[in-house]
XYZ file of C-alpha atoms in Angstrom:
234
model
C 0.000 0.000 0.000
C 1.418 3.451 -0.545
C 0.133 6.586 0.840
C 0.771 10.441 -0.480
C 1.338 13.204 1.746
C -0.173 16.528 1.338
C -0.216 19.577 3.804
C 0.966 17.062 6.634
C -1.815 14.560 5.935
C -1.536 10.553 4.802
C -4.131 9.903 1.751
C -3.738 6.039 1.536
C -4.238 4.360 -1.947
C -5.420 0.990 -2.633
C -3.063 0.626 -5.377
C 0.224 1.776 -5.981
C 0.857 3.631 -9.378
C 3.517 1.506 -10.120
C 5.341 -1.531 -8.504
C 8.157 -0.926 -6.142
C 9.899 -3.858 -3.454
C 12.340 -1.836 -0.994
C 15.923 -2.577 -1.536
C 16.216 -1.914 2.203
C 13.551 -4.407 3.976
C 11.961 -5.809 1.058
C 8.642 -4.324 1.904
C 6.565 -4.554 -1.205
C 4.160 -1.439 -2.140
C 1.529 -3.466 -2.493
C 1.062 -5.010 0.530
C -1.378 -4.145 2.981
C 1.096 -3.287 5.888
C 3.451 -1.745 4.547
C 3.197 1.831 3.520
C 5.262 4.206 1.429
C 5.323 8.223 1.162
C 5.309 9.572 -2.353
C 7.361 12.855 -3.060
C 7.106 15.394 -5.796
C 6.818 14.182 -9.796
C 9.672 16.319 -11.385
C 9.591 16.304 -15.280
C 12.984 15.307 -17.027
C 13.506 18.388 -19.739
C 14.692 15.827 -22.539
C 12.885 12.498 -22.080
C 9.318 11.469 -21.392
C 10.130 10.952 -17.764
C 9.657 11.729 -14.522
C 11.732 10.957 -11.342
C 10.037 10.940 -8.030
C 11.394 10.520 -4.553
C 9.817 7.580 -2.738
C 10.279 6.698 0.844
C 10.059 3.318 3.006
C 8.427 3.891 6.318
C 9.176 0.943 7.252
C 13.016 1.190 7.231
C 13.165 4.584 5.797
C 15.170 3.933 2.922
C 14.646 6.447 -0.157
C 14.285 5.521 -3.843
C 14.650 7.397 -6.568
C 12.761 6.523 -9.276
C 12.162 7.600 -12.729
C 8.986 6.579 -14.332
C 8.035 6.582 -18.340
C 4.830 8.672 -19.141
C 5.084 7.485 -23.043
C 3.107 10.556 -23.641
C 3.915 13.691 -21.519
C 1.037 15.632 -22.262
C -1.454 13.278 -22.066
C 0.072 12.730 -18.110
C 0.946 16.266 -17.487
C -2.728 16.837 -18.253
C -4.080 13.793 -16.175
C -2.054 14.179 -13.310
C -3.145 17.679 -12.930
C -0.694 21.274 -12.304
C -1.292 20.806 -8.887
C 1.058 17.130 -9.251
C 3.867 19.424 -10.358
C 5.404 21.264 -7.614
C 8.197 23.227 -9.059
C 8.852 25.845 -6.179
C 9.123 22.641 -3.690
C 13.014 22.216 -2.642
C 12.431 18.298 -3.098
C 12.062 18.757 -6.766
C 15.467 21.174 -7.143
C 17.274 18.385 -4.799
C 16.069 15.434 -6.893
C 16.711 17.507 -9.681
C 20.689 17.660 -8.595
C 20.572 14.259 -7.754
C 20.106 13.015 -10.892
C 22.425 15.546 -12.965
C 25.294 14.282 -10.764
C 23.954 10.654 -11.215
C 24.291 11.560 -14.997
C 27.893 12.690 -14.585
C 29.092 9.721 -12.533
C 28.203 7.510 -15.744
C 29.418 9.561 -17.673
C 33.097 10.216 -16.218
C 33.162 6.177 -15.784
C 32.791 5.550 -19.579
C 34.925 8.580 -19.852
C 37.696 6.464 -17.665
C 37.226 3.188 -19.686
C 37.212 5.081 -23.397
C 40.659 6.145 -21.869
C 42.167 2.986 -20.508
C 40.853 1.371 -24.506
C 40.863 -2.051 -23.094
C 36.907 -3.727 -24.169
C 34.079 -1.832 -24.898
C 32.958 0.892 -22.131
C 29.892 -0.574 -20.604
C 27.578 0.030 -18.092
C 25.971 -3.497 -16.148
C 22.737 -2.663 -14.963
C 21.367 -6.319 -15.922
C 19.959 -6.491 -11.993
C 17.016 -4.028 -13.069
C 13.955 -5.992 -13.699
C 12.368 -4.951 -17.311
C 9.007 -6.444 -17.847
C 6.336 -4.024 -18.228
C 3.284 -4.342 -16.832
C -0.093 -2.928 -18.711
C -2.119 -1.918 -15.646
C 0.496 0.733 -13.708
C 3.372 3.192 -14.959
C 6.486 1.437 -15.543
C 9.175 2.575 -12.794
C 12.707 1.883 -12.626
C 15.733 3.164 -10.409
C 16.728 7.159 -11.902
C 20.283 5.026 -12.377
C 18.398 3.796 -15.602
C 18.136 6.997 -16.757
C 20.833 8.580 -15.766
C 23.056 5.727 -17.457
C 21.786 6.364 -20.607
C 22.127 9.833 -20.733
C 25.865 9.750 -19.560
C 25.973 7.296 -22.680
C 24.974 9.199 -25.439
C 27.072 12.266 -23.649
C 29.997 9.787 -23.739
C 30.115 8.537 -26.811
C 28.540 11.712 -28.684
C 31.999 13.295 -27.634
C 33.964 10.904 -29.779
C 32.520 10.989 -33.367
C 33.836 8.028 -35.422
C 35.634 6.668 -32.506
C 35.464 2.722 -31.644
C 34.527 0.498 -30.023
C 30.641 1.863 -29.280
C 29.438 2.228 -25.828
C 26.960 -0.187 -23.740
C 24.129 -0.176 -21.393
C 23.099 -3.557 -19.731
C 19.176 -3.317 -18.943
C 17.747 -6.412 -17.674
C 18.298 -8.762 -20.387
C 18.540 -6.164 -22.872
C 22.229 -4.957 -24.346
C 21.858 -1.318 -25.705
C 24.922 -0.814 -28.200
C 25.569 3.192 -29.001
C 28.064 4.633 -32.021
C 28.873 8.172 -33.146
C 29.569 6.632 -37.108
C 30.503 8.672 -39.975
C 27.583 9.539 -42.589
C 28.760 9.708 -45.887
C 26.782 11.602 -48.623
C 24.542 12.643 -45.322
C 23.791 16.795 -44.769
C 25.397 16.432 -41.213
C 29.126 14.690 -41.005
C 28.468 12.091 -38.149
C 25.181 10.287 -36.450
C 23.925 7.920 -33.239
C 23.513 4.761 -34.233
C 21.817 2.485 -31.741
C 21.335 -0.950 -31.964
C 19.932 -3.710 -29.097
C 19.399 -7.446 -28.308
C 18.283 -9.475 -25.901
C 21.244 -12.201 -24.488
C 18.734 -14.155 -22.457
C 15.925 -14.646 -25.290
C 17.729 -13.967 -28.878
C 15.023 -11.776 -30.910
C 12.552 -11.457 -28.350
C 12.079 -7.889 -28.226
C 8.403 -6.566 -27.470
C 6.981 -3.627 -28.290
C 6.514 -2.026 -25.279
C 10.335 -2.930 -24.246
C 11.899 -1.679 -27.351
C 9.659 2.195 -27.097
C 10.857 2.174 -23.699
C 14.368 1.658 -24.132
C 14.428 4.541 -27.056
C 13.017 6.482 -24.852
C 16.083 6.421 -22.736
C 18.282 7.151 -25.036
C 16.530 9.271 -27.727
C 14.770 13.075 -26.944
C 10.866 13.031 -27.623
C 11.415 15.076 -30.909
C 13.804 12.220 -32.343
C 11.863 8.983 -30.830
C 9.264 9.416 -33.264
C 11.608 9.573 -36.093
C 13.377 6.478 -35.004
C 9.716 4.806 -35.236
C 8.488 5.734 -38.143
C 11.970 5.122 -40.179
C 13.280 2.066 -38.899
C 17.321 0.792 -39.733
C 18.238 5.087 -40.491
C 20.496 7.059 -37.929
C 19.608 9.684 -35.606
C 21.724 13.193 -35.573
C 22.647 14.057 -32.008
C 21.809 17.138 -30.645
């Protein structure tokens, strides 16, 4: 059971938005015992994202999560203004949170583009990636955060290999800054992914997800509507 706080008061919910087990006890958000406090949604600028703070009151431990709206109007407009609480400090401190999340990944691929020995990676095969059709999807703001420091990563080395990775679930995300010859711009992102646990199993719902990680709303539909052709990155 969760439970969102508002002007010092506990609203309990039957159902959780989304599914959440506590890395600290294992409490599970849907239980009936065990409750959970909700923070401020804070929208991510270049992905259809949020990340919201979510605390354990049974053991108190805080998650971060980031959660995919696939369409950010149509939530913005559901969840209401009143959801969005930009002059709370919570949002500015989860805010910072993940930007220096972002730059941790991102100086670690840095460090193993310089030491050239494999391919820079990033393992974040624990995450769990099946997603469910009756509640938002919500994963760790490390997801996120990975694959931005990614595409920063290898975005500052046009033409330069091996390509970067991100380890999600069973998913392997593969990212290249290639040449385009005869193209209008000089280089592009070129993603690619599989799945090492289930070769070619990739559903829908998996694969829009995992572009949205990597990809800005303006370029995601572009990717989907012209499948197999590069994407320019901004």
């Amino acid at each position: 059971m969760s439970e969102t706080r508002e002007h010092g008061e506990a609203e309990p919910t039957a159902t959780a938005p989304f599914h959440l087990t506590c890395t600290g006890c294992g409490a599970d958000i849907d239980a009936p015992d065990r409750y959970f406090t909700l923070g401020p949604m804070v929208l991510v600028p270049h992905a259809h994202h949020v990340l919201i703070p979510v605390r354990c009151l049974t053991c108190e431990t805080d998650h971060d999560l980031v959660i995919w709206t696939m369409d950010r109007q149509r939530f913005i407009s559901e969840a209401g203004p009143e959801a969005f609480q930009v002059n709370d400090p919570q949002v500015t401190a989860v805010m910072e949170r993940y930007k220096d999340l972002v730059q941790k990944y991102r100086r670690e691929l840095d460090a193993q583009y310089e030491q050239l020995e494999g391919w820079p990676e990033v393992d974040l095969s624990a995450v769990d990636v099946e997603i469910l059709t009756d509640r938002f999807f919500a994963q760790p703001m490390a997801v996120l955060a990975a694959a931005r420091g990614l595409r920063q990563a290898v975005a500052q080395r046009p033409g330069v290999q091996p390509p970067g990775i991100v380890r999600l679930g069973s998913y392997k995300w593969i990212l290249s800054f290639d040449e385009t010859p005869q193209a209008p711009y000089p280089y592009a992102l070129h993603p690619s992914v599989g799945n090492d646990v289930i070769p070619g199993h990739l559903p829908n719902p998996e694969l829009h997800w995992l572009q949205s990680l990597f990809f800005t709303p303006g370029e995601v539909p572009f990717l989907l509507s012209e499948p197999g052709r590069r994407v320019l990155a901004l």
